[in-house]
PDB file of C-alpha atoms in Angstrom:
ATOM      1  CA  UNK H  24     -53.482  32.934   9.100  1.00  0.00           C
ATOM      2  CA  UNK H  25     -51.511  29.739   9.659  1.00  0.00           C
ATOM      3  CA  UNK H  26     -50.997  29.213   5.919  1.00  0.00           C
ATOM      4  CA  UNK H  27     -49.769  32.774   5.514  1.00  0.00           C
ATOM      5  CA  UNK H  28     -47.261  32.431   8.380  1.00  0.00           C
ATOM      6  CA  UNK H  29     -46.045  29.054   7.058  1.00  0.00           C
ATOM      7  CA  UNK H  30     -45.565  30.515   3.573  1.00  0.00           C
ATOM      8  CA  UNK H  31     -43.702  33.532   4.914  1.00  0.00           C
ATOM      9  CA  UNK H  32     -41.398  31.364   7.040  1.00  0.00           C
ATOM     10  CA  UNK H  33     -40.705  29.032   4.120  1.00  0.00           C
ATOM     11  CA  UNK H  34     -39.869  31.832   1.678  1.00  0.00           C
ATOM     12  CA  UNK H  35     -37.727  33.679   4.223  1.00  0.00           C
ATOM     13  CA  UNK H  36     -35.856  30.494   5.171  1.00  0.00           C
ATOM     14  CA  UNK H  37     -35.081  29.679   1.546  1.00  0.00           C
ATOM     15  CA  UNK H  38     -33.772  33.183   0.931  1.00  0.00           C
ATOM     16  CA  UNK H  39     -31.680  33.308   4.129  1.00  0.00           C
ATOM     17  CA  UNK H  40     -30.204  29.866   3.485  1.00  0.00           C
ATOM     18  CA  UNK H  41     -29.381  30.812  -0.116  1.00  0.00           C
ATOM     19  CA  UNK H  42     -27.668  34.032   1.027  1.00  0.00           C
ATOM     20  CA  UNK H  43     -25.662  32.126   3.643  1.00  0.00           C
ATOM     21  CA  UNK H  44     -25.020  29.147   1.366  1.00  0.00           C
ATOM     22  CA  UNK H  45     -26.426  26.908   4.097  1.00  0.00           C
ATOM     23  CA  UNK H  46     -29.296  24.874   2.597  1.00  0.00           C
ATOM     24  CA  UNK H  47     -31.576  22.973   4.914  1.00  0.00           C
ATOM     25  CA  UNK H  48     -30.750  24.763   8.160  1.00  0.00           C
ATOM     26  CA  UNK H  49     -33.771  25.662  10.325  1.00  0.00           C
ATOM     27  CA  UNK H  50     -34.257  29.363  11.034  1.00  0.00           C
ATOM     28  CA  UNK H  51     -37.495  29.472  13.023  1.00  0.00           C
ATOM     29  CA  UNK H  52     -38.914  28.070  16.217  1.00  0.00           C
ATOM     30  CA  UNK H  53     -41.879  25.756  15.765  1.00  0.00           C
ATOM     31  CA  UNK H  54     -45.346  27.296  15.674  1.00  0.00           C
ATOM     32  CA  UNK H  55     -46.200  30.904  16.343  1.00  0.00           C
ATOM     33  CA  UNK H  56     -48.296  32.781  18.859  1.00  0.00           C
ATOM     34  CA  UNK H  57     -51.304  34.942  18.191  1.00  0.00           C
ATOM     35  CA  UNK H  58     -53.370  36.956  20.595  1.00  0.00           C
ATOM     36  CA  UNK H  59     -56.190  39.452  20.175  1.00  0.00           C
ATOM     37  CA  UNK H  60     -55.299  42.578  22.140  1.00  0.00           C
ATOM     38  CA  UNK H  61     -58.461  43.610  23.947  1.00  0.00           C
ATOM     39  CA  UNK H  62     -57.357  46.625  25.968  1.00  0.00           C
ATOM     40  CA  UNK H  63     -54.468  48.956  26.716  1.00  0.00           C
ATOM     41  CA  UNK H  64     -53.234  46.851  29.652  1.00  0.00           C
ATOM     42  CA  UNK H  65     -52.796  43.826  27.371  1.00  0.00           C
ATOM     43  CA  UNK H  66     -51.105  46.058  24.782  1.00  0.00           C
ATOM     44  CA  UNK H  67     -48.613  47.312  27.384  1.00  0.00           C
ATOM     45  CA  UNK H  68     -47.988  43.783  28.675  1.00  0.00           C
ATOM     46  CA  UNK H  69     -47.130  42.554  25.175  1.00  0.00           C
ATOM     47  CA  UNK H  70     -44.949  45.609  24.484  1.00  0.00           C
ATOM     48  CA  UNK H  71     -42.992  44.927  27.684  1.00  0.00           C
ATOM     49  CA  UNK H  72     -42.619  41.267  26.698  1.00  0.00           C
ATOM     50  CA  UNK H  73     -41.225  42.218  23.275  1.00  0.00           C
ATOM     51  CA  UNK H  74     -38.872  44.821  24.768  1.00  0.00           C
ATOM     52  CA  UNK H  75     -37.518  42.270  27.261  1.00  0.00           C
ATOM     53  CA  UNK H  76     -37.180  39.447  24.745  1.00  0.00           C
ATOM     54  CA  UNK H  77     -33.453  39.999  24.006  1.00  0.00           C
ATOM     55  CA  UNK H  78     -32.717  39.711  27.734  1.00  0.00           C
ATOM     56  CA  UNK H  79     -34.623  36.430  27.971  1.00  0.00           C
ATOM     57  CA  UNK H  80     -32.682  35.011  24.998  1.00  0.00           C
ATOM     58  CA  UNK H  81     -29.516  35.055  27.090  1.00  0.00           C
ATOM     59  CA  UNK H  82     -31.297  32.750  29.577  1.00  0.00           C
ATOM     60  CA  UNK H  83     -32.994  30.519  26.994  1.00  0.00           C
ATOM     61  CA  UNK H  84     -32.002  26.847  27.019  1.00  0.00           C
ATOM     62  CA  UNK H  85     -31.541  27.010  23.227  1.00  0.00           C
ATOM     63  CA  UNK H  86     -29.020  29.865  23.417  1.00  0.00           C
ATOM     64  CA  UNK H  87     -25.622  28.554  22.223  1.00  0.00           C
ATOM     65  CA  UNK H  88     -23.889  29.670  25.426  1.00  0.00           C
ATOM     66  CA  UNK H  89     -26.535  27.981  27.601  1.00  0.00           C
ATOM     67  CA  UNK H  90     -26.147  24.594  25.915  1.00  0.00           C
ATOM     68  CA  UNK H  91     -22.574  24.404  27.186  1.00  0.00           C
ATOM     69  CA  UNK H  92     -23.716  25.435  30.674  1.00  0.00           C
ATOM     70  CA  UNK H  93     -26.569  22.890  30.841  1.00  0.00           C
ATOM     71  CA  UNK H  94     -24.309  20.068  31.924  1.00  0.00           C
ATOM     72  CA  UNK H  95     -22.973  22.172  34.806  1.00  0.00           C
ATOM     73  CA  UNK H  96     -26.442  23.506  35.669  1.00  0.00           C
ATOM     74  CA  UNK H  97     -27.874  19.986  35.899  1.00  0.00           C
ATOM     75  CA  UNK H  98     -25.235  19.032  38.445  1.00  0.00           C
ATOM     76  CA  UNK H  99     -25.759  22.175  40.547  1.00  0.00           C
ATOM     77  CA  UNK H 100     -29.557  22.637  40.213  1.00  0.00           C
ATOM     78  CA  UNK H 101     -31.299  23.876  43.355  1.00  0.00           C
ATOM     79  CA  UNK H 102     -34.744  24.667  41.931  1.00  0.00           C
ATOM     80  CA  UNK H 103     -34.542  28.452  41.778  1.00  0.00           C
ATOM     81  CA  UNK H 104     -37.891  29.941  40.699  1.00  0.00           C
ATOM     82  CA  UNK H 105     -38.104  31.839  37.425  1.00  0.00           C
ATOM     83  CA  UNK H 106     -38.399  35.624  37.725  1.00  0.00           C
ATOM     84  CA  UNK H 107     -42.049  36.407  36.759  1.00  0.00           C
ATOM     85  CA  UNK H 108     -40.913  39.435  34.737  1.00  0.00           C
ATOM     86  CA  UNK H 109     -39.107  37.039  32.369  1.00  0.00           C
ATOM     87  CA  UNK H 110     -42.160  34.905  31.664  1.00  0.00           C
ATOM     88  CA  UNK H 111     -44.193  35.404  28.511  1.00  0.00           C
ATOM     89  CA  UNK H 112     -47.608  37.072  28.595  1.00  0.00           C
ATOM     90  CA  UNK H 113     -50.722  34.972  28.240  1.00  0.00           C
ATOM     91  CA  UNK H 114     -50.946  34.134  24.541  1.00  0.00           C
ATOM     92  CA  UNK H 115     -52.530  31.311  22.579  1.00  0.00           C
ATOM     93  CA  UNK H 116     -50.145  28.784  21.070  1.00  0.00           C
ATOM     94  CA  UNK H 117     -51.263  27.735  17.591  1.00  0.00           C
TER      95      UNK H 117
END
């Protein structure tokens, strides 16, 4: 599975970079996650995670708007807990 994912990412990156005339730019996060769905509860949990993913991107430290805010956040940090609904489901990192 890992070889297939790596090949797909490589081919897609080459094509995207060629279309954008931007050779060498990364397009993917490192690694990927896989998880065997064993029951309907797990299926629903993963569906909710995928549906909420665009909302979490706005809060992600790698989001372009967040990088500018990081300097301010570091100065004003008070240790607010992360909303559990924004955390990823239990999946294996490979």
